[in-house]
PDB file of C-alpha atoms in Angstrom:
ATOM      1  CA  MET O   1       0.000   0.000   0.000  1.00 81.00           C
ATOM      2  CA  ILE O   2       1.267   3.473  -0.879  1.00 83.00           C
ATOM      3  CA  ILE O   3       0.396   6.530   1.221  1.00 84.00           C
ATOM      4  CA  HIS O   4       1.214  10.123   0.302  1.00 79.00           C
ATOM      5  CA  ILE O   5       2.467  12.814   2.649  1.00 85.00           C
ATOM      6  CA  LYS O   6       2.171  16.533   1.990  1.00 78.00           C
ATOM      7  CA  HIS O   7       5.112  18.913   2.585  1.00 80.00           C
ATOM      8  CA  MET O   8       7.597  16.028   2.597  1.00 80.00           C
ATOM      9  CA  VAL O   9      10.318  17.659   0.529  1.00 78.00           C
ATOM     10  CA  SER O  10      13.685  17.042   2.146  1.00 82.00           C
ATOM     11  CA  LEU O  11      15.892  14.278   3.449  1.00 84.00           C
ATOM     12  CA  ARG O  12      15.117  15.594   6.940  1.00 87.00           C
ATOM     13  CA  CYS O  13      11.415  14.948   6.260  1.00 88.00           C
ATOM     14  CA  ILE O  14      12.172  11.359   5.228  1.00 90.00           C
ATOM     15  CA  LYS O  15      13.919  10.818   8.559  1.00 92.00           C
ATOM     16  CA  VAL O  16      10.972  12.325  10.466  1.00 92.00           C
ATOM     17  CA  VAL O  17       8.482  10.100   8.626  1.00 93.00           C
ATOM     18  CA  LYS O  18      10.553   6.978   9.273  1.00 94.00           C
ATOM     19  CA  GLU O  19      10.633   7.836  12.986  1.00 94.00           C
ATOM     20  CA  ALA O  20       6.855   8.417  12.978  1.00 92.00           C
ATOM     21  CA  LEU O  21       6.264   5.042  11.287  1.00 93.00           C
ATOM     22  CA  ASN O  22       8.522   3.283  13.779  1.00 94.00           C
ATOM     23  CA  THR O  23       6.847   5.047  16.725  1.00 93.00           C
ATOM     24  CA  THR O  24       3.370   4.013  15.556  1.00 93.00           C
ATOM     25  CA  GLY O  25       4.476   0.472  14.719  1.00 92.00           C
ATOM     26  CA  ILE O  26       3.571   0.735  11.051  1.00 93.00           C
ATOM     27  CA  PRO O  27       5.866  -1.516   9.014  1.00 93.00           C
ATOM     28  CA  TYR O  28       7.123   0.014   5.771  1.00 92.00           C
ATOM     29  CA  LYS O  29       9.188  -1.091   2.822  1.00 93.00           C
ATOM     30  CA  GLN O  30      10.398   2.254   1.528  1.00 93.00           C
ATOM     31  CA  VAL O  31      10.125   5.993   2.252  1.00 92.00           C
ATOM     32  CA  ASN O  32      10.652   8.481  -0.587  1.00 88.00           C
ATOM     33  CA  LEU O  33       9.898  12.158  -0.969  1.00 85.00           C
ATOM     34  CA  GLY O  34       6.142  12.491  -0.665  1.00 84.00           C
ATOM     35  CA  GLU O  35       5.277   8.818  -0.400  1.00 85.00           C
ATOM     36  CA  VAL O  36       5.658   5.748   1.739  1.00 90.00           C
ATOM     37  CA  GLU O  37       5.310   2.157   0.637  1.00 90.00           C
ATOM     38  CA  LEU O  38       3.809   0.182   3.508  1.00 91.00           C
ATOM     39  CA  LEU O  39       4.228  -3.548   3.979  1.00 89.00           C
ATOM     40  CA  GLU O  40       0.576  -3.950   4.953  1.00 85.00           C
ATOM     41  CA  SER O  41      -2.242  -3.642   2.433  1.00 81.00           C
ATOM     42  CA  GLU O  42      -4.406  -1.693   4.869  1.00 81.00           C
ATOM     43  CA  LEU O  43      -3.703   0.993   7.462  1.00 80.00           C
ATOM     44  CA  PHE O  44      -5.784   0.449  10.592  1.00 85.00           C
ATOM     45  CA  GLU O  45      -7.666   3.499  11.850  1.00 85.00           C
ATOM     46  CA  SER O  46      -5.980   3.622  15.269  1.00 87.00           C
ATOM     47  CA  LYS O  47      -2.500   3.545  13.742  1.00 88.00           C
ATOM     48  CA  LYS O  48      -3.566   5.993  11.053  1.00 86.00           C
ATOM     49  CA  GLU O  49      -4.804   8.493  13.685  1.00 89.00           C
ATOM     50  CA  ALA O  50      -1.553   8.174  15.639  1.00 90.00           C
ATOM     51  CA  LEU O  51       0.478   8.698  12.462  1.00 91.00           C
ATOM     52  CA  VAL O  52      -1.609  11.739  11.463  1.00 88.00           C
ATOM     53  CA  ALA O  53      -1.041  13.283  14.924  1.00 90.00           C
ATOM     54  CA  ILE O  54       2.736  12.789  14.817  1.00 91.00           C
ATOM     55  CA  LEU O  55       3.008  14.052  11.235  1.00 89.00           C
ATOM     56  CA  SER O  56       0.899  17.085  12.074  1.00 87.00           C
ATOM     57  CA  ASP O  57       3.234  18.012  14.948  1.00 89.00           C
ATOM     58  CA  CYS O  58       6.091  17.974  12.412  1.00 87.00           C
ATOM     59  CA  GLY O  59       4.266  20.108   9.833  1.00 85.00           C
ATOM     60  CA  LEU O  60       3.469  17.143   7.587  1.00 87.00           C
ATOM     61  CA  GLU O  61       0.086  15.889   6.469  1.00 83.00           C
ATOM     62  CA  LEU O  62      -1.254  12.513   5.349  1.00 84.00           C
ATOM     63  CA  MET O  63      -2.998  13.057   2.024  1.00 77.00           C
ATOM     64  CA  GLN O  64      -6.142  11.356   0.870  1.00 71.00           C
ATOM     65  CA  GLU O  65      -7.539  13.517  -1.932  1.00 74.00           C
ATOM     66  CA  LYS O  66      -6.384  12.407  -5.407  1.00 78.00           C
ATOM     67  CA  LYS O  67      -5.841  15.956  -6.749  1.00 83.00           C
ATOM     68  CA  SER O  68      -3.667  16.954  -3.806  1.00 83.00           C
ATOM     69  CA  THR O  69      -1.735  13.715  -4.075  1.00 84.00           C
ATOM     70  CA  THR O  70      -0.988  14.352  -7.755  1.00 91.00           C
ATOM     71  CA  VAL O  71       0.110  17.933  -7.045  1.00 91.00           C
ATOM     72  CA  GLU O  72       2.396  16.693  -4.277  1.00 89.00           C
ATOM     73  CA  LYS O  73       3.899  14.176  -6.722  1.00 91.00           C
ATOM     74  CA  ILE O  74       4.577  17.018  -9.183  1.00 94.00           C
ATOM     75  CA  LYS O  75       6.257  19.070  -6.446  1.00 92.00           C
ATOM     76  CA  ASN O  76       8.371  16.124  -5.328  1.00 90.00           C
ATOM     77  CA  CYS O  77       9.490  15.365  -8.909  1.00 92.00           C
ATOM     78  CA  ILE O  78      10.606  18.978  -9.297  1.00 92.00           C
ATOM     79  CA  ILE O  79      12.346  19.050  -5.920  1.00 90.00           C
ATOM     80  CA  GLU O  80      14.160  15.787  -6.656  1.00 89.00           C
ATOM     81  CA  MET O  81      15.122  17.024 -10.106  1.00 88.00           C
ATOM     82  CA  VAL O  82      16.434  20.437  -8.975  1.00 89.00           C
ATOM     83  CA  HIS O  83      17.882  19.707  -5.538  1.00 86.00           C
ATOM     84  CA  TYR O  84      18.879  16.046  -5.478  1.00 84.00           C
ATOM     85  CA  SER O  85      20.108  15.172  -8.968  1.00 78.00           C
ATOM     86  CA  ASN O  86      23.511  16.144 -10.288  1.00 73.00           C
ATOM     87  CA  GLU O  87      22.100  17.609 -13.470  1.00 72.00           C
ATOM     88  CA  LEU O  88      18.704  18.689 -14.740  1.00 75.00           C
ATOM     89  CA  PRO O  89      17.252  16.468 -17.477  1.00 76.00           C
ATOM     90  CA  ARG O  90      18.111  17.541 -21.024  1.00 77.00           C
ATOM     91  CA  VAL O  91      14.543  16.967 -22.234  1.00 79.00           C
ATOM     92  CA  LYS O  92      11.808  19.580 -21.933  1.00 85.00           C
ATOM     93  CA  LEU O  93      10.456  19.693 -18.394  1.00 86.00           C
ATOM     94  CA  SER O  94       6.933  19.044 -19.667  1.00 89.00           C
ATOM     95  CA  ILE O  95       8.096  15.770 -21.242  1.00 91.00           C
ATOM     96  CA  TYR O  96      10.105  14.855 -18.141  1.00 90.00           C
ATOM     97  CA  LEU O  97       7.129  15.353 -15.788  1.00 93.00           C
ATOM     98  CA  SER O  98       4.688  13.596 -18.131  1.00 93.00           C
ATOM     99  CA  LYS O  99       6.923  10.537 -18.375  1.00 93.00           C
ATOM    100  CA  LYS O 100       7.809  10.521 -14.678  1.00 91.00           C
ATOM    101  CA  LEU O 101       4.155  10.712 -13.576  1.00 92.00           C
ATOM    102  CA  ASN O 102       2.646   8.914 -16.565  1.00 93.00           C
ATOM    103  CA  LEU O 103       0.081  11.699 -17.058  1.00 93.00           C
ATOM    104  CA  ASN O 104      -0.609  14.303 -19.749  1.00 93.00           C
ATOM    105  CA  TYR O 105       1.317  17.542 -19.113  1.00 94.00           C
ATOM    106  CA  THR O 106      -1.657  19.796 -19.891  1.00 94.00           C
ATOM    107  CA  TYR O 107      -3.640  17.971 -17.208  1.00 93.00           C
ATOM    108  CA  LEU O 108      -0.730  18.254 -14.749  1.00 95.00           C
ATOM    109  CA  SER O 109      -0.242  21.936 -15.519  1.00 95.00           C
ATOM    110  CA  ASN O 110      -3.930  22.839 -15.139  1.00 94.00           C
ATOM    111  CA  LEU O 111      -4.284  20.793 -11.946  1.00 93.00           C
ATOM    112  CA  PHE O 112      -1.166  22.329 -10.415  1.00 93.00           C
ATOM    113  CA  LYS O 113      -2.392  25.860 -11.156  1.00 92.00           C
ATOM    114  CA  GLU O 114      -5.882  25.046  -9.814  1.00 90.00           C
ATOM    115  CA  VAL O 115      -4.616  23.612  -6.522  1.00 87.00           C
ATOM    116  CA  THR O 116      -1.593  25.847  -5.805  1.00 88.00           C
ATOM    117  CA  GLY O 117      -2.479  29.095  -7.569  1.00 91.00           C
ATOM    118  CA  MET O 118       0.886  29.140  -9.368  1.00 93.00           C
ATOM    119  CA  THR O 119       2.207  27.565 -12.545  1.00 95.00           C
ATOM    120  CA  ILE O 120       4.552  24.594 -12.620  1.00 95.00           C
ATOM    121  CA  GLN O 121       7.119  26.799 -14.356  1.00 93.00           C
ATOM    122  CA  HIS O 122       6.960  29.347 -11.533  1.00 94.00           C
ATOM    123  CA  PHE O 123       7.451  26.574  -8.958  1.00 94.00           C
ATOM    124  CA  ILE O 124      10.476  25.310 -10.908  1.00 93.00           C
ATOM    125  CA  VAL O 125      11.992  28.805 -11.072  1.00 94.00           C
ATOM    126  CA  LEU O 126      11.577  29.264  -7.308  1.00 94.00           C
ATOM    127  CA  HIS O 127      13.447  26.023  -6.704  1.00 93.00           C
ATOM    128  CA  LYS O 128      16.139  26.738  -9.289  1.00 93.00           C
ATOM    129  CA  ILE O 129      16.850  30.080  -7.615  1.00 94.00           C
ATOM    130  CA  GLU O 130      17.047  28.406  -4.197  1.00 92.00           C
ATOM    131  CA  LYS O 131      19.478  25.865  -5.669  1.00 93.00           C
ATOM    132  CA  ALA O 132      21.479  28.739  -7.191  1.00 93.00           C
ATOM    133  CA  LYS O 133      21.691  30.328  -3.716  1.00 92.00           C
ATOM    134  CA  GLU O 134      23.025  27.076  -2.303  1.00 91.00           C
ATOM    135  CA  LEU O 135      25.634  26.727  -5.062  1.00 92.00           C
ATOM    136  CA  ILE O 136      26.711  30.369  -4.695  1.00 92.00           C
ATOM    137  CA  LEU O 137      27.180  29.967  -0.936  1.00 88.00           C
ATOM    138  CA  TYR O 138      29.233  26.784  -1.391  1.00 87.00           C
ATOM    139  CA  ASP O 139      31.557  28.879  -3.602  1.00 86.00           C
ATOM    140  CA  GLU O 140      32.791  25.849  -5.563  1.00 89.00           C
ATOM    141  CA  LEU O 141      31.351  26.831  -8.963  1.00 90.00           C
ATOM    142  CA  THR O 142      31.547  30.007 -10.994  1.00 92.00           C
ATOM    143  CA  LEU O 143      28.347  31.792 -11.972  1.00 93.00           C
ATOM    144  CA  ASN O 144      28.870  30.477 -15.519  1.00 94.00           C
ATOM    145  CA  GLU O 145      29.038  26.910 -14.191  1.00 93.00           C
ATOM    146  CA  ILE O 146      25.928  27.441 -12.055  1.00 93.00           C
ATOM    147  CA  THR O 147      24.138  28.863 -15.104  1.00 92.00           C
ATOM    148  CA  HIS O 148      25.064  25.758 -17.089  1.00 91.00           C
ATOM    149  CA  GLN O 149      24.157  23.319 -14.286  1.00 90.00           C
ATOM    150  CA  LEU O 150      20.709  24.895 -13.820  1.00 91.00           C
ATOM    151  CA  GLN O 151      20.203  25.093 -17.605  1.00 89.00           C
ATOM    152  CA  TYR O 152      19.798  28.836 -17.916  1.00 92.00           C
ATOM    153  CA  SER O 153      20.451  30.256 -21.390  1.00 92.00           C
ATOM    154  CA  SER O 154      22.890  32.844 -20.032  1.00 94.00           C
ATOM    155  CA  VAL O 155      24.279  34.371 -16.852  1.00 94.00           C
ATOM    156  CA  ALA O 156      22.085  37.408 -17.581  1.00 96.00           C
ATOM    157  CA  HIS O 157      18.956  35.204 -17.618  1.00 96.00           C
ATOM    158  CA  LEU O 158      19.879  33.611 -14.279  1.00 95.00           C
ATOM    159  CA  SER O 159      20.765  37.011 -12.807  1.00 94.00           C
ATOM    160  CA  ASN O 160      17.444  38.537 -13.917  1.00 95.00           C
ATOM    161  CA  GLN O 161      15.374  35.735 -12.392  1.00 95.00           C
ATOM    162  CA  PHE O 162      17.548  35.725  -9.279  1.00 94.00           C
ATOM    163  CA  LYS O 163      16.956  39.441  -8.770  1.00 93.00           C
ATOM    164  CA  GLN O 164      13.201  39.082  -9.428  1.00 93.00           C
ATOM    165  CA  ILE O 165      12.923  36.434  -6.720  1.00 91.00           C
ATOM    166  CA  THR O 166      15.387  37.698  -4.115  1.00 89.00           C
ATOM    167  CA  GLY O 167      15.594  41.428  -4.804  1.00 90.00           C
ATOM    168  CA  ILE O 168      19.394  41.275  -5.156  1.00 91.00           C
ATOM    169  CA  THR O 169      21.838  40.089  -7.808  1.00 91.00           C
ATOM    170  CA  PRO O 170      23.788  36.828  -7.486  1.00 92.00           C
ATOM    171  CA  THR O 171      26.978  38.876  -7.114  1.00 88.00           C
ATOM    172  CA  HIS O 172      25.525  40.867  -4.210  1.00 88.00           C
ATOM    173  CA  PHE O 173      24.222  37.652  -2.663  1.00 88.00           C
ATOM    174  CA  LYS O 174      27.692  36.087  -2.946  1.00 85.00           C
ATOM    175  CA  LYS O 175      29.326  39.112  -1.295  1.00 83.00           C
ATOM    176  CA  ALA O 176      26.808  38.981   1.564  1.00 80.00           C
ATOM    177  CA  LYS O 177      27.723  35.287   2.186  1.00 67.00           C
ATOM    178  CA  THR O 178      24.833  34.731   4.530  1.00 59.00           C
ATOM    179  CA  PHE O 179      22.790  31.599   5.072  1.00 55.00           C
ATOM    180  CA  LYS O 180      19.887  33.604   6.478  1.00 52.00           C
ATOM    181  CA  ASN O 181      18.768  34.294   2.897  1.00 57.00           C
ATOM    182  CA  ARG O 182      18.209  30.586   2.301  1.00 57.00           C
ATOM    183  CA  VAL O 183      14.654  29.238   2.405  1.00 59.00           C
ATOM    184  CA  PHE O 184      13.671  25.781   3.657  1.00 58.00           C
ATOM    185  CA  LEU O 185      12.407  23.692   0.735  1.00 56.00           C
ATOM    186  CA  GLU O 186       9.035  23.245   2.467  1.00 56.00           C
ATOM    187  CA  LYS O 187       8.598  27.029   2.576  1.00 56.00           C
ATOM    188  CA  ILE O 188       9.587  27.980  -0.974  1.00 61.00           C
ATOM    189  CA  GLU O 189       6.084  28.282  -2.380  1.00 57.00           C
ATOM    190  CA  LEU O 190       5.003  30.319   0.654  1.00 48.00           C
ATOM    191  CA  ASN O 191       7.873  32.754   0.107  1.00 49.00           C
ATOM    192  CA  ASN O 192       6.658  33.585  -3.374  1.00 50.00           C
ATOM    193  CA  LEU O 193       8.352  36.985  -3.254  1.00 43.00           C
ATOM    194  CA  ARG O 194       8.638  39.172  -6.323  1.00 42.00           C
ATOM    195  CA  PHE O 195       8.367  36.776  -9.246  1.00 43.00           C
ATOM    196  CA  ALA O 196       5.060  36.777 -11.122  1.00 38.00           C
TER     197      ALA O 196
END
C-alpha cells in the first residue's frame, strides 16, 4: 500500500516520517519524498490516527484527496530534479514530468495551477533560484558553471530571475555570504516573493 504525505520535501522529512512510522508500529518497505510504501495492504484506523497526529506536529500531512496527491507528486518530482540530482534532465520539463508521472502535461499543468495558484514553471523557477543560492554559498562553482548546471540560457537570464525572486543580484548575494537568505524547501512556495 502506498500513502502520500504533503510537505515532505527534504531528506530531513524522510527521517521524520521513518521515525513516525517506527513510533506508531507501522511496518514500511520504503520511504521516498512524498510517499511511503507500507508492507501492509491496509492501514488500521488507530494507527492511522496516531500517524496523522505525529506528522501534524512535524508540519506534515497525510494526504487522501487524489488531486492533492498528484500535485504533491509534481512538487516532489521537481524538488528531486532540482535539488537532489547532479544535473537537470536535457529533455523539456513538460516531457520529463509527463513521463515521470505517466500523465498528460496539460492535465498536470492545469491541476497544479488550480490547486496551488501558481504555474509549474513558476514553482520550478523558485526552486532553481534556491538551488542557485546554495551553489553560490558553497563557492565551488563560478556563476557560468551554475548557469550551465541549472540550464539557464545565459548568466544574464539567471541574474534577472535571481533578482526578481530575491531582490538582489547573485553577485551581491555572494558578497553577503549569509545563510539567512536561504529558504527551507518546504517554505519555498510560501515565500513567493517578487516573481510573477
